[in-house]
Short mmCIF file of C-alpha atoms in Angstrom, two decimals:
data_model
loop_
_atom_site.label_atom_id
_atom_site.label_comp_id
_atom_site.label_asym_id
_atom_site.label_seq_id
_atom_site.Cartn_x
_atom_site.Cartn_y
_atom_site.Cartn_z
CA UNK Y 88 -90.38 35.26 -8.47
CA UNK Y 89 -87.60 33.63 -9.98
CA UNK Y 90 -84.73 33.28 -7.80
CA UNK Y 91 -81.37 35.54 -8.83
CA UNK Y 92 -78.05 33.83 -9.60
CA UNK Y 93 -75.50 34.12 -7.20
CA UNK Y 94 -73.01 36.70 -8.17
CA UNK Y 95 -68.96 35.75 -9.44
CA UNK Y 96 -66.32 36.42 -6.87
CA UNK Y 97 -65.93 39.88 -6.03
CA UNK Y 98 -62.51 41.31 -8.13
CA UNK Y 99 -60.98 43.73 -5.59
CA UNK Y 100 -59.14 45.67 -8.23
CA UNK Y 101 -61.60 46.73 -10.28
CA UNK Y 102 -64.72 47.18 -8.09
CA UNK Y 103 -66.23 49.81 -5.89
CA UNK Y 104 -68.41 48.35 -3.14
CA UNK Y 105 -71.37 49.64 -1.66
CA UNK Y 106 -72.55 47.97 1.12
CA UNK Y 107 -76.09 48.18 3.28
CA UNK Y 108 -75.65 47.13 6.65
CA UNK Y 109 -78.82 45.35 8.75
CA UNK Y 110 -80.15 42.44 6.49
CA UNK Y 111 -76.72 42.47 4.83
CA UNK Y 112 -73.72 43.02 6.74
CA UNK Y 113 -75.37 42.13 10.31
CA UNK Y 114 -78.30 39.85 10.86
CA UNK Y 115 -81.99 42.31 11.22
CA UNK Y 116 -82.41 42.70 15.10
CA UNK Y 117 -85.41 42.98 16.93
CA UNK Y 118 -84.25 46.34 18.03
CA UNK Y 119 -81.95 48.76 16.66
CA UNK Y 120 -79.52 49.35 19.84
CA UNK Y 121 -79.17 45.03 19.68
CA UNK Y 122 -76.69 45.17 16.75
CA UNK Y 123 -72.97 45.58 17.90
CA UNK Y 124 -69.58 45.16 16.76
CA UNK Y 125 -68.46 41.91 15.92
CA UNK Y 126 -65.07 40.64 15.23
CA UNK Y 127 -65.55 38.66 12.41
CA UNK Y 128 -67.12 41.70 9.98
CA UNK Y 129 -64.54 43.91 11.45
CA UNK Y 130 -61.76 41.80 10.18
CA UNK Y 131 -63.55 41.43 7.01
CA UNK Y 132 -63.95 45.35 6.51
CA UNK Y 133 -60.43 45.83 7.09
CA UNK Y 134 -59.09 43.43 4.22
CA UNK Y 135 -61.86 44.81 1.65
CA UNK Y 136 -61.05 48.47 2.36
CA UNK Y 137 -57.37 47.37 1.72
CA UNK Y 138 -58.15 45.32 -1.43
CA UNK Y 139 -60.51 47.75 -2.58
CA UNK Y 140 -57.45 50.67 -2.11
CA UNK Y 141 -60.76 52.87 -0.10
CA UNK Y 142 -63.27 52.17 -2.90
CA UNK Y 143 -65.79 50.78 -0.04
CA UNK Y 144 -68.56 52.71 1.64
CA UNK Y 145 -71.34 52.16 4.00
CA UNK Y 146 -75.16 53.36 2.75
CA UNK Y 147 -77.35 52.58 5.65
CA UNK Y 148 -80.49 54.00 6.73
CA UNK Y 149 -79.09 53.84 10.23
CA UNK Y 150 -77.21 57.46 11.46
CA UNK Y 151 -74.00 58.41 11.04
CA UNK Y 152 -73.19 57.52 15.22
CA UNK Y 153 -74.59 54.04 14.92
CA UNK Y 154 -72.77 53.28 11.57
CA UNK Y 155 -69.30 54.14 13.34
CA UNK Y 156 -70.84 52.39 16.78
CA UNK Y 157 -71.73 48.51 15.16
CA UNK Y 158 -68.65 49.08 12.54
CA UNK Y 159 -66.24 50.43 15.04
CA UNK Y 160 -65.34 53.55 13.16
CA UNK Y 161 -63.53 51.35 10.34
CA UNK Y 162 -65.55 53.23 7.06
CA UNK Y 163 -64.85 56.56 6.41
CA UNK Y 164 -66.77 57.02 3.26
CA UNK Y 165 -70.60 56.36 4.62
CA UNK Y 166 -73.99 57.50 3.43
CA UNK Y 167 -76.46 57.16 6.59
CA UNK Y 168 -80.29 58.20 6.79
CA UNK Y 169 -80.95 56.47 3.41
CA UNK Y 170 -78.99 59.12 1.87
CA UNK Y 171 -79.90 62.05 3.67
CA UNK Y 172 -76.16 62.56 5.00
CA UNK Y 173 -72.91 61.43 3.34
CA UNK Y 174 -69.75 61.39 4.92
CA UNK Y 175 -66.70 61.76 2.27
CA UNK Y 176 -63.69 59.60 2.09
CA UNK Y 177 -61.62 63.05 2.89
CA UNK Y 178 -64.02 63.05 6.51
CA UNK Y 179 -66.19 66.01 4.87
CA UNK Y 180 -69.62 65.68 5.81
CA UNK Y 181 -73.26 66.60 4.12
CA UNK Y 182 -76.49 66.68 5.53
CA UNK Y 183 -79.65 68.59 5.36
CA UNK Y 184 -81.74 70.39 7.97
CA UNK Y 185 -83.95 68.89 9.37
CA UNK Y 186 -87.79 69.37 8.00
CA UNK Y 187 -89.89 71.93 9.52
CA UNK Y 188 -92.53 68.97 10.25
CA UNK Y 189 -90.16 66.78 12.03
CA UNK Y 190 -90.88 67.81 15.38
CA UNK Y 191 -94.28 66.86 14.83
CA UNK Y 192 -93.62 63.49 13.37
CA UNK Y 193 -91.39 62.15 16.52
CA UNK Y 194 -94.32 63.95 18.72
CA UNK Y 195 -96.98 61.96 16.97
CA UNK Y 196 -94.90 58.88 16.69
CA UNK Y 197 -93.82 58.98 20.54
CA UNK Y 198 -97.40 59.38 21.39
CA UNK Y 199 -98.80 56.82 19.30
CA UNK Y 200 -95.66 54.53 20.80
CA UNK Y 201 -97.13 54.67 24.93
CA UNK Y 202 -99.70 52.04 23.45
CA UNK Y 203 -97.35 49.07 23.38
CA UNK Y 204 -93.89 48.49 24.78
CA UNK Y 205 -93.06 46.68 21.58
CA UNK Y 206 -93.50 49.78 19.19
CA UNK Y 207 -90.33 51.50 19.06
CA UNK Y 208 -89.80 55.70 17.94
CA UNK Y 209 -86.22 56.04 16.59
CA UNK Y 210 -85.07 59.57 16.22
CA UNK Y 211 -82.46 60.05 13.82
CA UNK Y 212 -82.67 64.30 13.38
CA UNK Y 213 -83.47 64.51 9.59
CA UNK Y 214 -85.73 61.59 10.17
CA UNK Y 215 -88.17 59.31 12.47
CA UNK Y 216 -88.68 55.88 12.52
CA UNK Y 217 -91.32 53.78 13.72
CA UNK Y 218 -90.63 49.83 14.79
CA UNK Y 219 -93.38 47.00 15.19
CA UNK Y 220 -90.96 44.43 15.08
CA UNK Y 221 -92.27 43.53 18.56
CA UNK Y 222 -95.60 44.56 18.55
CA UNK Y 223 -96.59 42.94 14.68
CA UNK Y 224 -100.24 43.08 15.82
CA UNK Y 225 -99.53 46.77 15.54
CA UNK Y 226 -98.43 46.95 12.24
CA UNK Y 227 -101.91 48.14 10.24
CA UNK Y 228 -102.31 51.13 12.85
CA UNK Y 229 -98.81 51.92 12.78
CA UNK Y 230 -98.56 52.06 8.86
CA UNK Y 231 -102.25 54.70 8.76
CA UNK Y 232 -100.22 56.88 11.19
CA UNK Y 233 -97.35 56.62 9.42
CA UNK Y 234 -99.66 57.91 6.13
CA UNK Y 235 -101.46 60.12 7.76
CA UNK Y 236 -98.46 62.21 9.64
CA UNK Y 237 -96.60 62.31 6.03
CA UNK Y 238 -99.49 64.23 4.92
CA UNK Y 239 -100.23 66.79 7.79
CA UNK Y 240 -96.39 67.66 7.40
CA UNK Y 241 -95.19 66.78 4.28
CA UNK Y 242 -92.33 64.52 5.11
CA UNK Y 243 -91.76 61.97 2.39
CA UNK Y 244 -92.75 58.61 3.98
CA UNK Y 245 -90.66 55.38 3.69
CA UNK Y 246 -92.05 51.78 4.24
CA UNK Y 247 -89.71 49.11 5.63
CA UNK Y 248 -89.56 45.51 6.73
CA UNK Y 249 -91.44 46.17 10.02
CA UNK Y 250 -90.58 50.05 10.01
CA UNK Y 251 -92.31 52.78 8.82
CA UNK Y 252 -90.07 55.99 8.27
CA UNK Y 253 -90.89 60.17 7.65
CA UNK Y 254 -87.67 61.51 6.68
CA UNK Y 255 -86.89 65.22 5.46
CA UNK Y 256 -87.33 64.99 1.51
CA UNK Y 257 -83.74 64.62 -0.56
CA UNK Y 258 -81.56 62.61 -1.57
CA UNK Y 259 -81.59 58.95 -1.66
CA UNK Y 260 -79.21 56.04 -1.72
CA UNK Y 261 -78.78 56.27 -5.39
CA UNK Y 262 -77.93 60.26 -4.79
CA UNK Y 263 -75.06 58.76 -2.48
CA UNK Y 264 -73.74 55.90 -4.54
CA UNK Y 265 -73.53 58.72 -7.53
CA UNK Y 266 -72.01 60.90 -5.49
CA UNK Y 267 -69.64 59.07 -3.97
CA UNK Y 268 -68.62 57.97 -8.21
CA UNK Y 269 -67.55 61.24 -8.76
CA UNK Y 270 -64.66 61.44 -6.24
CA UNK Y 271 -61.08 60.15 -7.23
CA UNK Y 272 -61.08 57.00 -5.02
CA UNK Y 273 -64.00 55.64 -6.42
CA UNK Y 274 -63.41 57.01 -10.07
CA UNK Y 275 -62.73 54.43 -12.86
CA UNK Y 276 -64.28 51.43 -11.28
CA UNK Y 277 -66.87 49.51 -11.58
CA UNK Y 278 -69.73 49.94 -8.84
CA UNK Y 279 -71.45 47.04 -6.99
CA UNK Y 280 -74.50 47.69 -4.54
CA UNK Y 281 -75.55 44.80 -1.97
CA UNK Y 282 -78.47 45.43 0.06
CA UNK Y 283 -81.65 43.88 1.02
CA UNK Y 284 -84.47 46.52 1.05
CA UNK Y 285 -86.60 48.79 -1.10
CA UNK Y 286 -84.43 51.38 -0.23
CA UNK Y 287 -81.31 49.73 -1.55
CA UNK Y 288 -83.15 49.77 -5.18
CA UNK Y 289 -82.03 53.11 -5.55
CA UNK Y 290 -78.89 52.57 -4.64
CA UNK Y 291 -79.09 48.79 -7.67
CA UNK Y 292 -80.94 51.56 -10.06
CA UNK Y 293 -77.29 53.88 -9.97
CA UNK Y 294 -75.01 51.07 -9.84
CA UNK Y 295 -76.89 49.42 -13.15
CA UNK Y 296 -76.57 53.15 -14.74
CA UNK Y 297 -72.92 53.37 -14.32
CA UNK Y 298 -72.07 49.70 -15.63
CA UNK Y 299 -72.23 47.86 -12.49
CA UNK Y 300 -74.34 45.58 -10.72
CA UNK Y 301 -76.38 44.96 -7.73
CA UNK Y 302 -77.09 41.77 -5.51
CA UNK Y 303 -80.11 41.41 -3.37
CA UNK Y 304 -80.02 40.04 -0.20
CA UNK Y 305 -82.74 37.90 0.78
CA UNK Y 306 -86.18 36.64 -1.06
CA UNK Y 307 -86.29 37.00 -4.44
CA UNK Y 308 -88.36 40.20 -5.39
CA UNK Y 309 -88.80 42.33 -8.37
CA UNK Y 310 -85.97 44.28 -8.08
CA UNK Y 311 -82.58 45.76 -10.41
CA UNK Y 312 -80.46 43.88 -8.94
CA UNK Y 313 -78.70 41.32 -11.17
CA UNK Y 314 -77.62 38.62 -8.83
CA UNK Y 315 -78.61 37.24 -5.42
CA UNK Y 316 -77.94 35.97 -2.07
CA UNK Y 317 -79.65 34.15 0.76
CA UNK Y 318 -78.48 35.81 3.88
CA UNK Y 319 -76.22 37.76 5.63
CA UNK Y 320 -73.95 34.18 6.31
CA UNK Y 321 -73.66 33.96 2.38
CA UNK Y 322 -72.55 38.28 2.37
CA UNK Y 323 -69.79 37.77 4.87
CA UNK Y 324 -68.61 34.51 2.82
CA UNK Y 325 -68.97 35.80 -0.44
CA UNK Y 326 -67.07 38.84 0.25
CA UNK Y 327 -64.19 36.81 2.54
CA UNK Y 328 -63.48 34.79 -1.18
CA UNK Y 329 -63.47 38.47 -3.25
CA UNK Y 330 -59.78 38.51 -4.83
#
């Protein structure tokens, strides 16, 4: 793959950022609960949220609770659960019920999990998530189960960087980012997606669509993003020069 160019300075008062958070904003941990607050993207959060005049929201595929936890409640407009549940800039919130086949899926996954103290269930309501992070050698079993529970249930199943996921079908980051267009604060601008995973593509799909751009985080990959960035240093410094 050829690597992306790394994107202009951010104009504040024009764009509308969407922002991932592990791999982007805060460094991938080896387990969820490990990423906290930290001063330094705090500060930063609170100057691009004033720059931006609001036009800045969260789309994670962590939940709503953990979002506000590691960012300290600064983002009101948030999309969590890969889209599954948006929280609007007014504090209005949106999220489905959970799939009839979830309580199967965390059953399975919790059972498969007693194997190895490195395999991790996370329950997040409209979804489940599996980590192998610390238990790689894992990883092939993990990924069958993963394929195999999606089908006895019908949960749509989402692959990850060391993660597999079932999560109640709907929307998706893209849904969010699209979504979160059509309000008045975000209305008029142009939207810019930075994210590192295949679920952010989405979310680099929408923001192509409505004359913005997208910048992938990490290895260079086939992908819609436009431009590119190394790591989560280059994010926080890249944003921390936006004018």
């Amino acid at each position: 793959m050829i690597s992306l160019p790394a994107p202009k300075p951010l104009r504040l008062g024009e764009a509308a950022l969407f922002l991932d958070l592990d791999g982007t904003l805060a460094p991938i941990a080896a387990r969820p609960q490990d990423v906290r607050p930290d001063a330094r993207r705090s500060r930063l959060l609170d100057q691009l949220k004033e720059g931006l005049s609001g036009r800045l929201a969260v789309v994670s595929g962590r939940t709503l609770a953990d979002i506000d936890r590691i960012l300290e409640g600064r983002i009101t407009c948030v999309s969590a659960v890969h889209g599954l549940v948006r929280r609007d800039c007014d504090g209005s919130l949106h999220a489905p019920e959970p799939h009839p086949g979830m309580e199967a899926a965390v059953a399975a996954l919790r059972d498969f999990a007693k194997r190895d103290a490195g395999l991790l269930v996370e329950d997040k309501g409209a979804s489940v998530a599996l980590h192998f992070r610390l238990a790689r050698g894992r990883a092939l079993d993990a990924r069958a189960l993963a394929r195999r529970v999606a089908e006895q249930t019908g949960l749509a199943l989402q692959e990850g960087d060391m993660v597999e996921e079932l999560r109640t079908p709907g929307p998706s980051k893209g849904d969010s980012v699209r979504a979160f267009m059509t309000t008045p604060a975000f209305r008029d601008s142009v939207p810019v997606f930075v994210g590192d995973d295949a679920t952010d593509e989405h979310g680099f799909a929408e923001v192509v669509r409505l004359g913005g751009f997208g910048v992938l985080v990490g290895n260079p990959r086939e992908t819609h993003a436009r431009f590119g960035l190394r790591n989560v240093e280059d994010v926080l410094a890249w944003l921390e020069a936006a004018r």
